[in-house]
Short mmCIF file of C-alpha atoms in Angstrom, two decimals:
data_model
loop_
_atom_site.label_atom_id
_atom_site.label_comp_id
_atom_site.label_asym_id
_atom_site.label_seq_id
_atom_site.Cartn_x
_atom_site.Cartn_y
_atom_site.Cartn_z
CA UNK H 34 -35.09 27.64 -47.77
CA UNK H 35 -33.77 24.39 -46.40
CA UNK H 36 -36.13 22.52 -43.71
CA UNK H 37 -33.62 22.18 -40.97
CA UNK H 38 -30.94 25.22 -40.93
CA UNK H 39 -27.53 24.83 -39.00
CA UNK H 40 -25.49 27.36 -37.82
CA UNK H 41 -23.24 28.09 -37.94
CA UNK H 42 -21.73 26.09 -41.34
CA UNK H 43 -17.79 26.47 -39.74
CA UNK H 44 -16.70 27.07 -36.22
CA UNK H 45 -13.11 27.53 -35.01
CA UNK H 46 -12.15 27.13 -31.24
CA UNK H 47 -9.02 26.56 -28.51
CA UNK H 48 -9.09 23.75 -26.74
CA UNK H 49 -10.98 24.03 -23.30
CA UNK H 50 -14.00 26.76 -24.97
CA UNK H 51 -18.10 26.62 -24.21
CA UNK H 52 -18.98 25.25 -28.19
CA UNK H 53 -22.94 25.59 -29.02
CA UNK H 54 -24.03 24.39 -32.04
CA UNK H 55 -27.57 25.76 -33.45
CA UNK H 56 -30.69 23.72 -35.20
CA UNK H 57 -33.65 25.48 -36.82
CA UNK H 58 -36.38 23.14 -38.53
CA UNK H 59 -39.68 24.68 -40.20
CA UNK H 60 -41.67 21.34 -40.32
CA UNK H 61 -43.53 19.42 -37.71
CA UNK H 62 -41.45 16.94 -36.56
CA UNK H 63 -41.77 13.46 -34.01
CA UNK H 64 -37.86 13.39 -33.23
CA UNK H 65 -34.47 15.36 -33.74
CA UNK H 66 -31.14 13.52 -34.46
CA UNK H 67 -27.82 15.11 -33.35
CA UNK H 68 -24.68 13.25 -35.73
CA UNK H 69 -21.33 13.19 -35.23
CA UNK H 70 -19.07 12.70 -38.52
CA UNK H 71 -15.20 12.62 -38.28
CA UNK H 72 -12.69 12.57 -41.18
CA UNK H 73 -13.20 9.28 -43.64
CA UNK H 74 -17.29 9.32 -43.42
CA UNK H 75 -18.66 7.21 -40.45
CA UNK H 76 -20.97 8.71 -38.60
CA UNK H 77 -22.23 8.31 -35.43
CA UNK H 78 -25.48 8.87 -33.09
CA UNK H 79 -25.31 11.67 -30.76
CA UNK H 80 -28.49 12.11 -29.04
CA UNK H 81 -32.11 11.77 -30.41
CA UNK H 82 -34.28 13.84 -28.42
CA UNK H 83 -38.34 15.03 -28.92
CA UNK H 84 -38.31 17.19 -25.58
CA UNK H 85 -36.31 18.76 -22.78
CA UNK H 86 -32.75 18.26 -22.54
CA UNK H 87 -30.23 15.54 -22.73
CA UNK H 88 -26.25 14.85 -21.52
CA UNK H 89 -24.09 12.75 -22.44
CA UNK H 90 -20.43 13.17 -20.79
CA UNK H 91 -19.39 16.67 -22.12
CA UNK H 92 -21.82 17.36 -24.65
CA UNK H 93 -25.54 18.34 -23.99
CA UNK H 94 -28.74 18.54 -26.21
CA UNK H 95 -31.43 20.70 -25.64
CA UNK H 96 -34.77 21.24 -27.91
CA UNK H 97 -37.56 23.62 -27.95
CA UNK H 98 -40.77 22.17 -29.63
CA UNK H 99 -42.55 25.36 -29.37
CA UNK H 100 -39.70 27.34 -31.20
CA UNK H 101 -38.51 24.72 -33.66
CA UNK H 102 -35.18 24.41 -32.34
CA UNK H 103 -32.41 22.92 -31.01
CA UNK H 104 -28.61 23.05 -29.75
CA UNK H 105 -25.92 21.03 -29.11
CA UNK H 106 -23.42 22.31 -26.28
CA UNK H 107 -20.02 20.83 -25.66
CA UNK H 108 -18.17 21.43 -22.71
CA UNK H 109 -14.07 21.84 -22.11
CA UNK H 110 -13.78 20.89 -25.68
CA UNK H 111 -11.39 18.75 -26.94
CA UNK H 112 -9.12 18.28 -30.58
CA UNK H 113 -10.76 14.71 -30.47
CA UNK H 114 -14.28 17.07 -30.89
CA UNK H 115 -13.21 18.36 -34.43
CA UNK H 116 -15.57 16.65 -36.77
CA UNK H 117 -18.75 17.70 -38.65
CA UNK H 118 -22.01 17.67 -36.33
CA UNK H 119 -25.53 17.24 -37.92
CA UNK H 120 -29.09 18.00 -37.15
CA UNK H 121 -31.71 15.86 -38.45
CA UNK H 122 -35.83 15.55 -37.45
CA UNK H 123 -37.44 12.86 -37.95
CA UNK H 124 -40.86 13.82 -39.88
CA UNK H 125 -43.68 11.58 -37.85
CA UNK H 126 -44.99 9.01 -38.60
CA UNK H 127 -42.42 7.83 -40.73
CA UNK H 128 -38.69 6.86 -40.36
CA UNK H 129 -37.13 9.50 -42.83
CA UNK H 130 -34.80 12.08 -42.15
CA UNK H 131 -34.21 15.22 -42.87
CA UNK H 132 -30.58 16.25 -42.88
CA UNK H 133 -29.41 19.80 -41.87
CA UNK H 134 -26.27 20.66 -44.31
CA UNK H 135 -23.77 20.14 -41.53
CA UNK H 136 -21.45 22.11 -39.25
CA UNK H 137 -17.67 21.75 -39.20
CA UNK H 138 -16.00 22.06 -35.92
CA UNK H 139 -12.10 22.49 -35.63
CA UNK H 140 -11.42 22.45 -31.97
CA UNK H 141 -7.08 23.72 -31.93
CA UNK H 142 -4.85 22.73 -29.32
CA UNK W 672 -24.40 -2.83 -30.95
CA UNK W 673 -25.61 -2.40 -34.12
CA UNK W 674 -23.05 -2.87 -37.24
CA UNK W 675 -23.83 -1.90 -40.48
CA UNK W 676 -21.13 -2.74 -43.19
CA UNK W 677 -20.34 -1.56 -46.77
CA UNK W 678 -18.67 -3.20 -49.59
CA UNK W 679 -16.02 -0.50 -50.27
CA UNK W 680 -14.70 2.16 -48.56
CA UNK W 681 -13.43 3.19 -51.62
CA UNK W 682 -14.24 3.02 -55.33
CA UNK W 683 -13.58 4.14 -58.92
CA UNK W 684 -15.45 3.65 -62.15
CA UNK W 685 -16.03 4.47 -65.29
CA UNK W 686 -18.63 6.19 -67.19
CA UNK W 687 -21.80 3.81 -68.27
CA UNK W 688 -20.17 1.10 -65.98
CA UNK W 689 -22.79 -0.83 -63.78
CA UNK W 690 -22.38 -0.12 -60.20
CA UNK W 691 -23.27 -1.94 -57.03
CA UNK W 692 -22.98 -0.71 -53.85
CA UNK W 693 -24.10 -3.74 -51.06
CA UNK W 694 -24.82 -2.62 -47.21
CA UNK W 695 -25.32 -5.35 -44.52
CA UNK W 696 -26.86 -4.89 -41.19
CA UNK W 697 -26.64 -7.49 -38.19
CA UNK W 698 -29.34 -6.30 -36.20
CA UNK W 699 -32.62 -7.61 -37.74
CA UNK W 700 -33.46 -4.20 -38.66
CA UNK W 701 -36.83 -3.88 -40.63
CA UNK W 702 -35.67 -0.56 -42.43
CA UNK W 703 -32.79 0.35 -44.55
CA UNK W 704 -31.84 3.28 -46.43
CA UNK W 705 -29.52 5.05 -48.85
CA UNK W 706 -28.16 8.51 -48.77
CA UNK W 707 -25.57 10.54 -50.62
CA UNK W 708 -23.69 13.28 -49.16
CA UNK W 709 -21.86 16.37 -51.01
CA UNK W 710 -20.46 19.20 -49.51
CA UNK W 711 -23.02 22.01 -49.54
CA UNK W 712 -25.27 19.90 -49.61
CA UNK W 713 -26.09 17.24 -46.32
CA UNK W 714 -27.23 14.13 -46.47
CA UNK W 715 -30.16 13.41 -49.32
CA UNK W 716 -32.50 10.35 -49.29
CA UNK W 717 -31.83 8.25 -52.74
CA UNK W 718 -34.29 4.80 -51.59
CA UNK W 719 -35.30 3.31 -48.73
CA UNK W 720 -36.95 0.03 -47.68
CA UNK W 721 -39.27 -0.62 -44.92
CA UNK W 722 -39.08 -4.92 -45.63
CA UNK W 723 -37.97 -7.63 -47.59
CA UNK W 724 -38.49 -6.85 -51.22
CA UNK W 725 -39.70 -3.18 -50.73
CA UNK W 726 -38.84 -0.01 -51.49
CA UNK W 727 -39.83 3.61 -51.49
CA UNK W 728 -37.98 6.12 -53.75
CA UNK W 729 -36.46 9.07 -51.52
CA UNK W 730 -35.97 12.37 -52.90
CA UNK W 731 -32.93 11.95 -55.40
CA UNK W 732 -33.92 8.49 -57.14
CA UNK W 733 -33.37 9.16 -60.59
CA UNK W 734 -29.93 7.11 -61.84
CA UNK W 735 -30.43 4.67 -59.02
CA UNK W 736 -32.38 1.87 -58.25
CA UNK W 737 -32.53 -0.93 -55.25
CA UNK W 738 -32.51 -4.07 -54.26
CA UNK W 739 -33.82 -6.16 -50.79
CA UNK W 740 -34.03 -10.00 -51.05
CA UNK W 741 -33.27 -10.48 -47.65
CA UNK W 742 -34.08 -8.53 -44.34
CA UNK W 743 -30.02 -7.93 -43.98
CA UNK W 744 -29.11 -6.62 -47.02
CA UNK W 745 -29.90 -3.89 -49.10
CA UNK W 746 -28.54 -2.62 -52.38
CA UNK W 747 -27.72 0.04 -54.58
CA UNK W 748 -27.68 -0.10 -58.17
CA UNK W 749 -26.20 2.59 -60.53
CA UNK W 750 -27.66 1.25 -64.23
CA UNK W 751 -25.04 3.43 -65.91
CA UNK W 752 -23.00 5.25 -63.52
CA UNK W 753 -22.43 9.19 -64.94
CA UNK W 754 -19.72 11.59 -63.18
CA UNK W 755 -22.14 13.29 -61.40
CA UNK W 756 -22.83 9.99 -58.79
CA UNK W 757 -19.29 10.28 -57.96
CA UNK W 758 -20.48 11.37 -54.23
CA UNK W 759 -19.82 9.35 -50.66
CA UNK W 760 -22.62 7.32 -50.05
CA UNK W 761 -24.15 6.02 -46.77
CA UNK W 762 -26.30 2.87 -45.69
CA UNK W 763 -27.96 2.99 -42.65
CA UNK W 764 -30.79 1.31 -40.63
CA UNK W 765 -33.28 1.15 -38.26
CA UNK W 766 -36.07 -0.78 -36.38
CA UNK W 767 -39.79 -0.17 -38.08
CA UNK W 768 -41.64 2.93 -36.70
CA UNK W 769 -44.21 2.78 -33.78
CA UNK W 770 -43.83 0.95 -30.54
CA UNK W 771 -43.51 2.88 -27.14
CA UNK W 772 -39.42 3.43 -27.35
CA UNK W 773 -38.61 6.76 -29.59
CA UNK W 774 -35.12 4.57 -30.00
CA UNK W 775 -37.01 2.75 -32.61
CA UNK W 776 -36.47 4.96 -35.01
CA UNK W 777 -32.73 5.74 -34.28
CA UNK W 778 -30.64 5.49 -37.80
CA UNK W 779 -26.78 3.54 -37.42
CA UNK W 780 -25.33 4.51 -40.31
CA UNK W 781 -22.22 2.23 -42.74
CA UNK W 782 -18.69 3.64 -42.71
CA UNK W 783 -20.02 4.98 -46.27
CA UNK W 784 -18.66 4.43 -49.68
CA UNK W 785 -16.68 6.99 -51.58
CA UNK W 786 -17.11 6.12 -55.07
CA UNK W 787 -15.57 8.73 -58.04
CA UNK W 788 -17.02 7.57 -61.69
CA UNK W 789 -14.52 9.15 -64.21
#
């Protein structure tokens, strides 16, 4: 069993729909990374959260120490949202990551 | 903002060729690491270096090794690249653990290299 579980792996919506995006993680953890990779590899920083909630714009973060997990939320999604979004936790007290496999949103006009 | 460069976007070799892979980071960062991604599989730790001439092995070392002379730039070496490296692979950095901002430890990540060893 992987460390940090996605889910789910594929999602499919219209334009304008509610998208959540799970994160389950079995290890102790200091930090949790939300990604964002589109088409051609770059990737980009979401949010890095340890508690509570975070927004940013349309998309929202939320974590639950107690429970292991976390979700990411966007709102009145977009085409421009279709890319591959991924959990990591940072395993204290180092730096390392630990990468969750990944889930690919298509968001259709 | 942070920039971290790689060589190539894009890159093809052959079998039992010697491979470098060079990622560059602008930001003084005291840690740098090295993933590869394949599909079905995430993002896996190959080496990663916490200062100037050293380095930790990550969980997928074996074919690889690494190289940091200088705080900005940290290598990849494939000693005799096989087929299955052909993977994309990332760079990214960070500021060293500890201090009283969590954004410390926040990873920028390289465009990433696709290299495909035939």
């Amino acid at each position: 069993k992987n460390e940090v579980e996605q889910s789910p792996q594929n999602l499919t919506a219209q334009e304008g729909e509610f998208i959540t995006i799970n994160c389950s993680y079995s290890v102790g953890i200091s930090a949790l990374h939300w990604l964002q990779q589109h088409p051609g590899g770059g990737i980009v920083s979401l949010f890095m959260l340890s508690s509570g909630k975070k927004k940013h714009g349309r998309l929202i973060a939320t974590i639950n120490i107690q429970e292991k997990h976390s979700s990411l939320h966007i709102t009145a999604s977009h085409p421009r949202d279709s890319a591959v979004y991924i959990c990591a936790v940072f395993r204290s007290p180092l730096s390392r990551l630990t990468f969750g496999e990944g889930t690919q949103l298509t968001v259709n006009p | 903002d942070v920039k971290v460069t790689q060589s190539s976007r894009y890159l093809v070799k052959r079998t039992g060729e010697k491979v470098f892979l060079e990622c560059v980071q602008d930001m003084d960062h005291e840690n740098m690491f090295w993933y590869r991604q394949d599909p079905g599989l995430g993002l896996r730790l190959i080496y990663f270096s916490y200062d100037v001439k050293m380095k930790e092995k990550g969980d997928i070392p074996e074919g690889y090794s690494v190289s940091r002379e200088k705080k900005e730039r940290f290598s990849l070496i494939l000693e005799s690249a096989s087929t299955n490296q052909t993977s994309m692979y990332l760079c990214a950095s960070s500021l060293r653990t500890g201090g009283i901002s969590r954004k410390n430890n926040e990873q920028f990540f390289g465009p990433g290299t696709r290299l495909t060893v035939l």
